[in-house]
mmCIF file of C-alpha atoms and ligand atoms in Angstrom:
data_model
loop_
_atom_site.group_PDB
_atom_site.id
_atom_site.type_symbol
_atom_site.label_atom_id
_atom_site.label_comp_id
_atom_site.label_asym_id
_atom_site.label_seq_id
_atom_site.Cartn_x
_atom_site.Cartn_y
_atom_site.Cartn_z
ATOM 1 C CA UNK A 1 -36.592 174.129 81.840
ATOM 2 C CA UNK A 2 -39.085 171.300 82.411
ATOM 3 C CA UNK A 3 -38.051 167.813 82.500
ATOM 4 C CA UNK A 4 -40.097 164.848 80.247
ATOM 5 C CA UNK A 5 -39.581 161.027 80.442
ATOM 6 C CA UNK A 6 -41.379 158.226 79.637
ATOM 7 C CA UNK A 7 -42.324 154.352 78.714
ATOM 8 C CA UNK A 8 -43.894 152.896 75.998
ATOM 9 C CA UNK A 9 -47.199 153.004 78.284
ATOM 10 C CA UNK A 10 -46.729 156.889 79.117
ATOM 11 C CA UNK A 11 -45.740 157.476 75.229
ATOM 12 C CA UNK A 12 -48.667 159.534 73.597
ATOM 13 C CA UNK A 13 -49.821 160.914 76.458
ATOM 14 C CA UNK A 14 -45.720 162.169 77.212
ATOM 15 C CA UNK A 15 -45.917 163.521 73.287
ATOM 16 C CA UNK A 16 -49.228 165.182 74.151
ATOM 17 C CA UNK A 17 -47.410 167.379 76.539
ATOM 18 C CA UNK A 18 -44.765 168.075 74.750
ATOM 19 C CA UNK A 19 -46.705 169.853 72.062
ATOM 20 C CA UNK A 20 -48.568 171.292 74.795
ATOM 21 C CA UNK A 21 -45.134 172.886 75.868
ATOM 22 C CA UNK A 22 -43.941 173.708 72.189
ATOM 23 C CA UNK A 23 -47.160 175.385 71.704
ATOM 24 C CA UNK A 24 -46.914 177.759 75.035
ATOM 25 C CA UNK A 25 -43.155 178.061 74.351
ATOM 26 C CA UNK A 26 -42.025 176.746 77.718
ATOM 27 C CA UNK A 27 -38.659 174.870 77.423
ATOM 28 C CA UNK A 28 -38.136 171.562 77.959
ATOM 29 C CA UNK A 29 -35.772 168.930 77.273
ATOM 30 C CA UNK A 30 -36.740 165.314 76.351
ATOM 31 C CA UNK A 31 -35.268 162.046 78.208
ATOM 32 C CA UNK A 32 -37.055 159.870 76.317
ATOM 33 C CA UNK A 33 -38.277 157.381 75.306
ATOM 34 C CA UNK A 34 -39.118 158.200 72.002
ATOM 35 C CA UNK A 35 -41.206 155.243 70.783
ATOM 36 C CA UNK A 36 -43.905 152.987 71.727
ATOM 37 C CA UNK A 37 -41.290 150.174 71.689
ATOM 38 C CA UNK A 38 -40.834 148.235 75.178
ATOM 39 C CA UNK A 39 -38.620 150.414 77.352
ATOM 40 C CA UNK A 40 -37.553 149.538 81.246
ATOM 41 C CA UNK A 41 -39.365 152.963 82.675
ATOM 42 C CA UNK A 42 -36.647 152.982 85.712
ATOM 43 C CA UNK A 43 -33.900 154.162 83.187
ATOM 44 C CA UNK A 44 -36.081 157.234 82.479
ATOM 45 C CA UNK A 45 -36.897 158.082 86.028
ATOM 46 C CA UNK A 46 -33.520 158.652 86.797
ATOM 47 C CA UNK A 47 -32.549 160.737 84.279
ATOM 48 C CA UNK A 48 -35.345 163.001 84.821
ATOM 49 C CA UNK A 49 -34.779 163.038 88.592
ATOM 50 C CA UNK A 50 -31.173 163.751 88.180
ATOM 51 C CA UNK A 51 -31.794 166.126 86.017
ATOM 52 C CA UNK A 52 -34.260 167.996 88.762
ATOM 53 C CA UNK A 53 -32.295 167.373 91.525
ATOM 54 C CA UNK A 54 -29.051 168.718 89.982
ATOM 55 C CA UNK A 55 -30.551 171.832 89.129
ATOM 56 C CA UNK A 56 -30.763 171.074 85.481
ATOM 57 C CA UNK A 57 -34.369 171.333 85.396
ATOM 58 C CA UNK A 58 -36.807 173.400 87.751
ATOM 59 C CA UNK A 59 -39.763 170.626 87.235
ATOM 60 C CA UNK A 60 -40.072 167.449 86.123
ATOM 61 C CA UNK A 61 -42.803 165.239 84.465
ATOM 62 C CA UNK A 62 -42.637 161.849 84.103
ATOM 63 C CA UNK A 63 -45.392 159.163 82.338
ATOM 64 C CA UNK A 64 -45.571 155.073 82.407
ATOM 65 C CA UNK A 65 -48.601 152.597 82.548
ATOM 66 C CA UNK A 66 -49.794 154.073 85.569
ATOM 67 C CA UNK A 67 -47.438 156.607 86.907
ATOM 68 C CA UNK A 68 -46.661 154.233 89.598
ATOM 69 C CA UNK A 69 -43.949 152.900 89.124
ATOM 70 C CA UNK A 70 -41.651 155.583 87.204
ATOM 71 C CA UNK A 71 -42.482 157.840 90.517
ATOM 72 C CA UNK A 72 -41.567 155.040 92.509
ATOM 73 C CA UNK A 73 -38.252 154.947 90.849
ATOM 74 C CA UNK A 74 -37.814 158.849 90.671
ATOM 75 C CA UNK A 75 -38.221 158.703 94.225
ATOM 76 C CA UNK A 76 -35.330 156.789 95.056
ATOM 77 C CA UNK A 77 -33.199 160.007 93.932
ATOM 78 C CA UNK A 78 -32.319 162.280 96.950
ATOM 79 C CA UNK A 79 -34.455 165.968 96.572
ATOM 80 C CA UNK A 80 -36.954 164.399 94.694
ATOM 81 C CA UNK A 81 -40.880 164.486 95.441
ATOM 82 C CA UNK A 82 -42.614 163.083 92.615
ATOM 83 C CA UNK A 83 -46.601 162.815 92.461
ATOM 84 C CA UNK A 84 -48.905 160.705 90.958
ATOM 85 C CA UNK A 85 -52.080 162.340 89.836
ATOM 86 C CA UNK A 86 -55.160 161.255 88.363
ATOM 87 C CA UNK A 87 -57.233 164.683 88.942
ATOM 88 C CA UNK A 88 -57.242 168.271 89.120
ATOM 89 C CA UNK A 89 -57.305 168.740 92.639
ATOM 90 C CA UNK A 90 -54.417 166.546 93.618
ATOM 91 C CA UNK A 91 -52.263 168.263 90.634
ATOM 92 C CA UNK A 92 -53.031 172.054 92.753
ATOM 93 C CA UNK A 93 -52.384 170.210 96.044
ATOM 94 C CA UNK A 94 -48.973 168.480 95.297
ATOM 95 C CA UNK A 95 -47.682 171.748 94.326
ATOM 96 C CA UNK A 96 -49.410 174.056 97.025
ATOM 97 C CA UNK A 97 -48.674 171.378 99.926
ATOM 98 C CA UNK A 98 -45.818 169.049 99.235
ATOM 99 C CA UNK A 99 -43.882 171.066 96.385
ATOM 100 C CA UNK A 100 -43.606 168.538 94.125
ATOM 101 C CA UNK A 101 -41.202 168.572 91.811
ATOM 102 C CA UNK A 102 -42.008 165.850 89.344
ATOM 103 C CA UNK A 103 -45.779 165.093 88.081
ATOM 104 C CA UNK A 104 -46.268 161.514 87.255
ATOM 105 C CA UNK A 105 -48.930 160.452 85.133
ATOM 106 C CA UNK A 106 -50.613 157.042 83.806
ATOM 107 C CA UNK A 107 -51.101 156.715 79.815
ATOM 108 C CA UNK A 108 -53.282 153.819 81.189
ATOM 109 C CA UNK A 109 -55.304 155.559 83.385
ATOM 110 C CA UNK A 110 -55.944 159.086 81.957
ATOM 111 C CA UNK A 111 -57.138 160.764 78.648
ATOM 112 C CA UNK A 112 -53.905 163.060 76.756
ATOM 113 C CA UNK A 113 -56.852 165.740 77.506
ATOM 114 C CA UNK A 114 -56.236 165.211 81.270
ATOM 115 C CA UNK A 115 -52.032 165.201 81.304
ATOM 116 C CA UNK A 116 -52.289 168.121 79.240
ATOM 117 C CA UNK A 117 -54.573 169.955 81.877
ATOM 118 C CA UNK A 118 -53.187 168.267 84.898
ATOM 119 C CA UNK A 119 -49.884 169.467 83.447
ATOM 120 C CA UNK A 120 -50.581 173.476 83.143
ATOM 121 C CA UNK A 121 -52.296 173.264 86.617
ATOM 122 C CA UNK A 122 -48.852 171.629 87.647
ATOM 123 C CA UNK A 123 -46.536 174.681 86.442
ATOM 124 C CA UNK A 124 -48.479 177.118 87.588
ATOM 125 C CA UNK A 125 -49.456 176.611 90.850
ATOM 126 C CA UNK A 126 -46.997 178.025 93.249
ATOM 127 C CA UNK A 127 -46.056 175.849 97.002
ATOM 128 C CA UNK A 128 -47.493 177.667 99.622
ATOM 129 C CA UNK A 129 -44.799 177.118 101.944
ATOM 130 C CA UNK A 130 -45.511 177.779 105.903
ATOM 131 C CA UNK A 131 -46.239 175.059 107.652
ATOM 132 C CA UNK A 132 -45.902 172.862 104.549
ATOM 133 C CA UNK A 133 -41.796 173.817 104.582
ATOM 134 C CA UNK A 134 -40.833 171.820 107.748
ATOM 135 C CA UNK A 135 -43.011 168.835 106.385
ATOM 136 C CA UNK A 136 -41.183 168.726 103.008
ATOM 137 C CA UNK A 137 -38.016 169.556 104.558
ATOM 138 C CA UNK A 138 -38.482 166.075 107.140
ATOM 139 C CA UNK A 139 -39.231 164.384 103.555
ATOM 140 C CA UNK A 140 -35.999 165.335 101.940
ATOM 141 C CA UNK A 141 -34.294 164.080 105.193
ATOM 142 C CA UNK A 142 -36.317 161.463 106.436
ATOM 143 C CA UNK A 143 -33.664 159.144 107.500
ATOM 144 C CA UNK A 144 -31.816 162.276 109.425
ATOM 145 C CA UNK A 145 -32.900 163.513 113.326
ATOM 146 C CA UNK A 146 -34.674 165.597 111.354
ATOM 147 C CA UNK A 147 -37.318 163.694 111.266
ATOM 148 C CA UNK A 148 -38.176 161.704 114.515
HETATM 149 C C1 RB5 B 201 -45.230 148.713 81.563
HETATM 150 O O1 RB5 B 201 -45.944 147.665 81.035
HETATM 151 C C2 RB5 B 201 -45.840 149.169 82.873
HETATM 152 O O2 RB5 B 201 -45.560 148.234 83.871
HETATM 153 C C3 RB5 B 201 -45.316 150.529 83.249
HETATM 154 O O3 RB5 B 201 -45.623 151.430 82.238
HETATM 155 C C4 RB5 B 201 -45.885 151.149 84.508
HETATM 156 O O4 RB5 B 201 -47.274 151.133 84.493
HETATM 157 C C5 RB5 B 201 -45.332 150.671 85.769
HETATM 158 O O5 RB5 B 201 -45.686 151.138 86.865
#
């Protein structure tokens, strides 16, 4: 089950994945927004992050203005690694290196083309793990002896 949230600047390019999604048959569940009507993009963050970091949802993707600031936000939520990406290698490398679980994504800054494709190479691409674990693992704890 994939997780989708957006503003009103990550709208179209949030609906463009959707029917990516609907037309691949891969489940999802929408947090909204659902409208190109002025939305605080925080609000969706969380609920996408929750719903990732609860187990709800095994990925997340999330779309504003620039992708900044609603990963900024999703951030904030313990277990969460979300990613902005603007091209197709850093879409492979977030997954194969830091295991992202949310892909954030500017309507502002790339084509519906580009989410759409940044979005399958997102899915599919599996974390390679080894020396990458202990690195993510510091990340989820990084205020913990963990990571020192
Ligand atoms: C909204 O105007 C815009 O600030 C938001 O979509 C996003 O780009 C913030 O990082």
């Amino acid at each position: 089950m994939i997780a989708l949230g957006c503003d009103h600047g990550g709208y179209a390019i949030k609906e463009a994945v959707k029917k990516y999604l609907e037309e691949n048959s891969i489940e999802f569940k929408d947090f909204g927004c659902y409208s190109e009507e002025s939305v605080d993009y925080p609000i969706y963050a969380k609920k996408v992050a929750q719903a990732v970091a609860s187990g709800e949802c095994e990925k997340g993707i999330l779309c504003c203005g620039t992708g900044i600031g609603i990963s900024i936000a999703a951030n904030k939520v313990k277990g969460i690694r979300a990613a902005v990406v603007t091209n197709e290698f850093c879409a492979e490398m977030t997954r194969r290196h830091n295991d992202a679980n949310i892909l954030a994504m500017g309507g502002r800054v790339i084509s519906e083309d580009q989410a759409v494709k940044f979005t399958k190479i997102f899915l599919e691409t599996p974390f390679e793990g080894g020396r990458h674990t202990n690195r993510v693992n510091m990340i989820t704890d990084i205020e913990s002896e963990y990571c020192k």
